[in-house]
Structures are given as C-alpha cells and as structure tokens.
Backbone as numpy.savetxt, mean C-alpha at the origin, in Angstrom:
# Nx Ny Nz CAx CAy CAz Cx Cy Cz
-9.38 -17.42 68.73 -9.88 -17.67 67.40 -10.07 -19.18 67.26
-11.18 -19.56 66.65 -11.50 -20.99 66.52 -10.95 -21.53 65.21
-10.99 -22.82 65.06 -10.50 -23.49 63.85 -11.36 -23.10 62.65
-12.67 -23.05 62.78 -13.54 -22.70 61.66 -13.27 -21.26 61.22
-12.99 -20.35 62.15 -12.65 -18.98 61.78 -11.34 -18.90 61.03
-10.36 -19.73 61.43 -9.07 -19.77 60.75 -9.23 -20.32 59.33
-10.05 -21.37 59.18 -10.29 -21.95 57.85 -11.00 -20.93 56.97
-11.97 -20.21 57.47 -12.67 -19.18 56.69 -11.69 -18.08 56.26
-10.81 -17.68 57.16 -9.82 -16.64 56.83 -8.89 -17.10 55.71
-8.36 -18.32 55.82 -7.44 -18.85 54.80 -8.16 -19.00 53.47
-9.37 -19.57 53.48 -10.12 -19.73 52.22 -10.46 -18.36 51.61
-10.83 -17.42 52.40 -11.13 -16.08 51.89 -9.89 -15.42 51.30
-8.75 -15.60 51.98 -7.50 -15.04 51.48 -7.10 -15.66 50.14
-7.18 -16.99 50.06 -6.82 -17.70 48.81 -7.79 -17.30 47.70
-9.08 -17.24 48.01 -10.06 -16.84 46.99 -9.82 -15.40 46.52
-9.50 -14.49 47.42 -9.20 -13.11 47.05 -7.98 -13.00 46.15
-6.91 -13.72 46.50 -5.70 -13.72 45.66 -6.02 -14.28 44.28
-6.81 -15.37 44.24 -7.19 -15.96 42.96 -7.99 -14.99 42.11
-8.94 -14.29 42.69 -9.76 -13.34 41.93 -8.92 -12.16 41.43
-8.04 -11.63 42.25 -7.17 -10.53 41.81 -6.23 -10.97 40.69
-5.66 -12.16 40.81 -4.77 -12.68 39.76 -5.54 -12.90 38.46
-6.73 -13.46 38.56 -7.55 -13.69 37.36 -7.91 -12.37 36.67
-8.30 -11.37 37.46 -8.66 -10.07 36.89 -7.45 -9.43 36.22
-6.29 -9.53 36.84 -5.07 -8.97 36.23 -4.71 -9.67 34.94
-4.83 -11.00 34.92 -4.52 -11.76 33.71 -5.51 -11.42 32.59
-6.79 -11.27 32.94 -7.80 -10.93 31.93 -7.54 -9.53 31.36
-7.18 -8.59 32.21 -6.88 -7.23 31.74 -5.65 -7.23 30.85
-4.61 -7.97 31.25 -3.39 -8.05 30.42 -3.70 -8.68 29.08
-4.49 -9.75 29.06 -4.87 -10.40 27.80 -5.62 -9.44 26.90
-6.55 -8.69 27.46 -7.33 -7.73 26.68 -6.42 -6.68 26.03
-5.53 -6.07 26.83 -4.69 -5.00 26.29 -3.64 -5.52 25.32
-3.05 -6.67 25.59 -2.07 -7.23 24.66 -2.74 -7.64 23.36
-3.95 -8.14 23.45 -4.67 -8.53 22.25 -5.00 -7.30 21.40
-5.36 -6.18 22.01 -5.64 -4.95 21.26 -4.38 -4.39 20.62
-3.25 -4.55 21.28 -1.99 -4.02 20.76 -1.47 -4.85 19.59
-1.89 -6.10 19.47 -1.38 -6.95 18.40 -2.13 -6.76 17.09
-3.26 -6.05 17.10 -4.00 -5.78 15.86 -3.19 -4.85 14.97
-3.23 -5.12 13.67 -2.54 -4.27 12.71 -3.37 -3.02 12.49
-2.79 -1.84 12.65 -3.57 -0.62 12.44 -3.96 -0.46 10.98
-5.07 0.20 10.74 -5.51 0.41 9.37 -4.61 1.43 8.69
-4.56 1.36 7.36 -3.73 2.29 6.61 -4.36 3.67 6.67
-3.55 4.71 6.77 -4.11 6.06 6.86 -4.76 6.48 5.54
-5.81 7.27 5.64 -6.50 7.82 4.48 -6.29 9.32 4.50
-5.71 9.85 3.46 -5.42 11.27 3.38 -6.48 11.96 2.55
-6.96 13.10 3.03 -7.96 13.84 2.28 -7.28 14.58 1.13
-8.08 14.98 0.16 -7.53 15.70 -0.98 -7.05 17.07 -0.52
-5.94 17.51 -1.08 -5.42 18.82 -0.69 -6.20 19.92 -1.38
-6.06 21.13 -0.87 -6.79 22.26 -1.44 -6.31 22.59 -2.85
-5.06 22.23 -3.16 -4.52 22.52 -4.50 -5.24 21.73 -5.57
-5.74 20.55 -5.21 -6.38 19.69 -6.19 -7.89 19.93 -6.27
-8.36 21.02 -5.69 -9.78 21.34 -5.68 -10.27 21.54 -7.10
-11.49 21.09 -7.38 -12.02 21.19 -8.74 -12.70 22.53 -9.02
-12.91 23.36 -7.99 -13.54 24.64 -8.20 -12.52 25.64 -8.74
-12.84 26.31 -9.86 -11.89 27.30 -10.39 -11.88 28.56 -9.52
-10.73 29.15 -9.41 -10.61 30.38 -8.63 -10.93 31.58 -9.51
-11.04 32.76 -8.89 -11.33 33.98 -9.64 -10.22 34.27 -10.64
-9.00 33.97 -10.26 -7.86 34.19 -11.16 -7.98 33.31 -12.41
-8.39 32.03 -12.20 -8.56 31.11 -13.33 -9.70 31.58 -14.23
-10.80 32.10 -13.62 -11.94 32.54 -14.42 -11.59 33.75 -15.27
-10.80 34.69 -14.72 -10.43 35.86 -15.51 -9.50 35.47 -16.65
-8.62 34.50 -16.40 -7.73 34.03 -17.46 -8.52 33.33 -18.54
-9.56 32.59 -18.15 -10.38 31.88 -19.12 -11.16 32.86 -19.99
-11.70 33.94 -19.40 -12.46 34.90 -20.18 -11.54 35.65 -21.15
-10.31 35.91 -20.75 -9.34 36.56 -21.64 -8.99 35.66 -22.81
-8.90 34.36 -22.58 -8.57 33.44 -23.67 -9.76 33.28 -24.60
-11.00 33.46 -24.08 -12.17 33.40 -24.95 -12.17 34.56 -25.93
-11.79 35.76 -25.48 -11.73 36.91 -26.37 -10.67 36.68 -27.45
-9.52 36.14 -27.07 -8.46 35.88 -28.03 -8.91 34.85 -29.05
-9.63 33.83 -28.62 -10.11 32.80 -29.53 -11.12 33.39 -30.51
-11.97 34.31 -30.06 -12.95 34.94 -30.94 -12.24 35.77 -32.00
-11.24 36.55 -31.60 -10.49 37.36 -32.56 -9.77 36.49 -33.57
-9.20 35.38 -33.11 -8.49 34.48 -34.01 -9.45 33.86 -35.01
-10.64 33.51 -34.58 -11.63 32.90 -35.46 -12.06 33.89 -36.54
-12.26 35.15 -36.17 -12.69 36.15 -37.14 -11.60 36.39 -38.19
-10.34 36.45 -37.80 -9.27 36.71 -38.77 -9.00 35.48 -39.61
-9.20 34.30 -39.08 -8.88 33.11 -39.86 -9.95 32.80 -40.89
-11.16 33.37 -40.77 -12.20 33.12 -41.76 -11.87 33.81 -43.08
-11.15 34.90 -43.05 -10.84 35.60 -44.29 -9.61 34.99 -44.99
-8.77 34.27 -44.27 -7.58 33.67 -44.88 -7.88 32.24 -45.29
-7.27 31.77 -46.39 -7.49 30.38 -46.78 -6.78 29.43 -45.79
-7.42 28.33 -45.50 -6.86 27.37 -44.56 -5.92 26.43 -45.30
-4.77 26.15 -44.71 -3.87 25.19 -45.35 -4.44 23.77 -45.21
-4.10 22.93 -46.20 -4.60 21.56 -46.16 -3.88 20.78 -45.05
-4.62 20.02 -44.31 -3.97 19.25 -43.24 -3.09 18.14 -43.83
-1.99 17.90 -43.15 -1.08 16.84 -43.60 -1.67 15.49 -43.19
-1.50 14.49 -44.04 -2.04 13.18 -43.67 -1.29 12.64 -42.44
-2.07 12.08 -41.54 -1.47 11.55 -40.32 -0.83 10.19 -40.60
0.34 10.01 -40.05 0.98 8.71 -40.21 0.37 7.75 -39.20
0.30 6.49 -39.58 -0.29 5.50 -38.69 0.67 5.22 -37.54
0.14 5.22 -36.34 1.02 4.94 -35.20 1.49 3.49 -35.24
2.74 3.29 -34.81 3.27 1.94 -34.78 2.60 1.17 -33.65
2.24 -0.07 -33.91 1.59 -0.84 -32.85 2.57 -1.07 -31.70
2.05 -0.90 -30.48 2.90 -1.12 -29.31 3.06 -2.62 -29.08
4.23 -3.02 -28.62 4.40 -4.45 -28.34 3.47 -4.88 -27.22
2.92 -6.06 -27.35 1.97 -6.55 -26.37 2.69 -6.93 -25.08
2.06 -6.62 -23.95 2.59 -7.01 -22.65 2.40 -8.51 -22.49
3.33 -9.17 -21.85 3.12 -10.60 -21.58 1.88 -10.78 -20.71
1.09 -11.79 -21.01 -0.19 -11.96 -20.35 -0.09 -12.75 -19.05
0.89 -13.61 -18.89 1.00 -14.43 -17.69 2.30 -14.14 -16.96
2.34 -14.55 -15.71 3.57 -14.38 -14.93 4.71 -15.18 -15.54
4.42 -16.37 -16.03 5.46 -17.21 -16.62 6.05 -16.53 -17.86
5.21 -15.86 -18.67 5.70 -15.16 -19.85 6.59 -13.99 -19.45
6.25 -13.34 -18.35 6.96 -12.13 -17.96 8.20 -12.40 -17.12
8.11 -13.35 -16.16 9.20 -13.55 -15.21 9.82 -14.94 -15.23
9.23 -15.88 -15.92 9.76 -17.24 -15.94 8.81 -18.20 -15.23
9.12 -19.48 -15.36 8.24 -20.52 -14.84 8.15 -20.55 -13.32
9.22 -20.15 -12.62 9.22 -20.25 -11.16 8.48 -19.09 -10.49
8.04 -18.08 -11.22 7.37 -16.92 -10.63 5.96 -17.29 -10.16
5.56 -16.71 -9.03 4.21 -16.93 -8.50 3.77 -15.72 -7.69
2.43 -15.60 -7.55 1.87 -14.49 -6.76 1.88 -14.87 -5.30
2.12 -13.86 -4.45 2.14 -14.09 -3.01 1.57 -12.87 -2.30
1.25 -13.05 -1.02 0.69 -11.99 -0.19 1.57 -11.83 1.03
1.81 -10.58 1.46 2.65 -10.29 2.62 1.94 -10.76 3.88
2.64 -11.56 4.71 2.06 -12.07 5.94 2.67 -11.44 7.19
3.74 -10.68 7.05 4.36 -10.04 8.20 3.49 -8.86 8.61
2.99 -8.81 9.87 2.01 -7.80 10.28 2.44 -6.35 10.08
3.72 -6.06 10.18 4.14 -4.66 10.02 4.64 -4.36 8.61
4.43 -5.27 7.66 4.87 -5.04 6.29 6.32 -5.43 6.10
6.84 -5.22 4.89 8.21 -5.61 4.56 8.97 -4.45 3.95
10.27 -4.42 4.21 11.15 -3.44 3.57 11.65 -4.03 2.27
11.63 -3.22 1.22 12.18 -3.62 -0.06 13.63 -3.17 -0.09
14.53 -4.06 -0.47 15.96 -3.76 -0.48 16.50 -3.83 -1.90
17.56 -3.06 -2.15 18.18 -3.02 -3.48 18.93 -4.32 -3.79
19.50 -4.96 -2.77 20.25 -6.20 -2.92 19.83 -7.17 -1.83
20.13 -8.46 -1.99 19.72 -9.44 -0.97 20.62 -9.41 0.26
20.54 -8.34 1.05 21.35 -8.19 2.25 20.67 -7.21 3.20
20.83 -7.43 4.51 20.28 -6.48 5.48 21.02 -5.15 5.44
22.26 -5.16 4.93 23.05 -3.94 4.81 22.72 -3.14 3.55
21.95 -3.73 2.62 21.60 -3.05 1.37 20.66 -1.89 1.65
20.68 -0.91 0.77 19.82 0.26 0.96 18.36 -0.11 0.79
17.52 0.55 1.56 16.07 0.33 1.52 15.51 1.17 0.37
14.78 0.53 -0.54 14.26 1.23 -1.71 12.74 1.38 -1.68
12.12 0.92 -0.60 10.68 1.05 -0.48 10.14 0.08 0.53
8.83 -0.11 0.48 8.20 -1.02 1.42 6.84 -1.45 0.91
6.33 -2.53 1.49 5.00 -3.02 1.17 4.26 -3.27 2.47
2.95 -3.11 2.45 2.11 -3.27 3.62 1.67 -4.71 3.80
1.17 -4.99 4.99 0.56 -6.28 5.31 -0.59 -6.55 4.34
-0.66 -7.76 3.81 -1.69 -8.23 2.87 -1.53 -7.69 1.46
-0.46 -6.93 1.15 -0.24 -6.48 -0.23 0.19 -7.67 -1.09
-0.13 -7.60 -2.38 0.25 -8.67 -3.31 1.61 -8.38 -3.92
2.38 -9.45 -4.11 3.70 -9.38 -4.74 3.80 -10.52 -5.75
4.79 -10.43 -6.62 5.13 -11.54 -7.49 6.54 -11.98 -7.11
6.68 -13.22 -6.69 7.99 -13.76 -6.33 8.65 -14.22 -7.62
9.79 -13.62 -7.94 10.48 -13.93 -9.18 11.49 -15.06 -8.97
12.28 -14.95 -7.91 13.27 -15.97 -7.63 13.61 -15.97 -6.15
14.24 -17.05 -5.69 14.67 -17.16 -4.30 16.15 -17.48 -4.28
16.89 -16.73 -3.45 18.32 -16.97 -3.25 18.57 -17.07 -1.75
18.70 -18.27 -1.25 18.94 -18.46 0.18 17.79 -17.93 1.01
18.09 -16.96 1.88 17.07 -16.37 2.76 16.38 -15.17 2.14
16.59 -14.91 0.86 16.04 -13.72 0.21 15.23 -14.09 -1.01
14.23 -13.25 -1.32 13.40 -13.45 -2.50 13.36 -12.15 -3.30
13.57 -12.28 -4.61 13.43 -11.12 -5.49 11.96 -11.02 -5.86
11.38 -9.84 -5.69 9.95 -9.66 -5.89 9.68 -8.52 -6.88
8.50 -8.57 -7.46 7.98 -7.50 -8.30 6.73 -6.99 -7.61
6.64 -5.68 -7.42 5.49 -5.06 -6.77 4.59 -4.50 -7.88
3.44 -5.11 -8.14 2.58 -4.66 -9.24 2.10 -3.22 -9.09
1.86 -2.75 -7.87 1.35 -1.39 -7.68 2.34 -0.33 -8.13
3.63 -0.56 -7.90 4.64 0.45 -8.25 5.48 0.05 -9.46
5.39 -1.19 -9.89 6.21 -1.66 -11.00 7.67 -1.83 -10.61
7.94 -1.94 -9.34 9.30 -1.97 -8.81 9.73 -3.42 -8.54
11.02 -3.70 -8.80 11.60 -4.98 -8.44 12.60 -4.74 -7.32
12.58 -5.62 -6.31 13.47 -5.46 -5.16 13.60 -6.81 -4.47
14.28 -6.81 -3.33 14.51 -8.02 -2.54 13.83 -7.90 -1.18
13.26 -9.01 -0.70 12.68 -9.08 0.64 13.21 -10.33 1.34
13.16 -10.32 2.66 13.57 -11.47 3.45 12.56 -12.59 3.23
13.03 -13.80 2.94 12.15 -14.94 2.65 11.39 -15.36 3.90
10.24 -15.98 3.71 9.45 -16.51 4.81 8.40 -15.56 5.32
8.26 -14.40 4.74 7.30 -13.41 5.21 6.13 -13.22 4.23
6.00 -14.16 3.29 4.91 -14.10 2.32 4.31 -15.50 2.21
3.07 -15.55 1.72 2.45 -16.84 1.45 1.97 -16.87 0.02
2.10 -18.01 -0.60 1.73 -18.18 -2.00 0.22 -18.09 -2.15
-0.23 -17.40 -3.21 -1.65 -17.30 -3.55 -1.90 -18.30 -4.66
-2.92 -19.13 -4.50 -3.30 -20.18 -5.49 -2.28 -21.26 -5.50
C-alpha cells in the first residue's frame, strides 16, 4: 500500500465519521425540538345529551302540554282574572370594582403563565398543600400578593384564588 492510498483511506474514514456524527446530531436536534413544543389544548365535541334536536319522547310531551294549555285557556276565559300584584322594584346590585387596584389592592397586576406545562394551584403556599386546580401555559392570572417563593393569584376564568410557585409568570403591561 502506498502513502497516497493510506492518506486517502484516513481522510475517507475521518470524513465518514464526521458525516455520520453530523447526521446523528441533526436528527437528535430535530426530534428534541419537536418534543419541546407545547401540545395544543384538547377540543371536546358536544355530547349527544346536549343535542338541540328534540326526540320523539320530547315531541309527544310537548303535544300533550299543548292540549292542557288549550283546555286551561278555555276554562279561564269564563272565570274573572285576579288583578296582578304590583311588582316591587328590585334592589340595585352593588357595582363590581372596575380596576384591579379597587378589587385586590395597589400591588395587584395581571400576568401570563410562562411555564410550558402550566401551573398547579395550591390551597396554601407550600408544596405539601393540596392541589385545588391548575392553569395552562399562556393563561392570564392576577397576582394579588407575593410571599417568599409563592404568589397568591386570582384566576379570572374560574373566579378562584390560590397559590402558585413564584417565577413562573410574567407581568402583562
């Protein structure tokens, strides 16, 4: 074997190892990158119970109630109708506070969940506290207060107040 043949063999071997290593690294990067994407939230179809089409049973019940209503109307025409009682005015409902500061205090602010797998809502500021719910990635929260490594939050979608681990949200505005 000559020197030029030996050099060609070594260069070919090194080039082959380099190409195989590069292809493996590219494949690993591709698959790890796909695994790091946050999956979309599931969409559930409407159940059959919530169908808007009336069933035969509902239609027969409706026709029976129509007959009863007709009979009631015929008998009530011959009897004098009692005078309706005057309606009392409903009491005005107290107005909801319009701003976060009015509702939760000056230190309250809106935030968005930044932890890719969402956050667990806890009853107390402790990892040992019972889990009372959860929020998804990118959901909005209102941070009410911070105690050490924990933040008390209000979840507008559910109206629930709970605790989350601090550092997993970012302030909006």
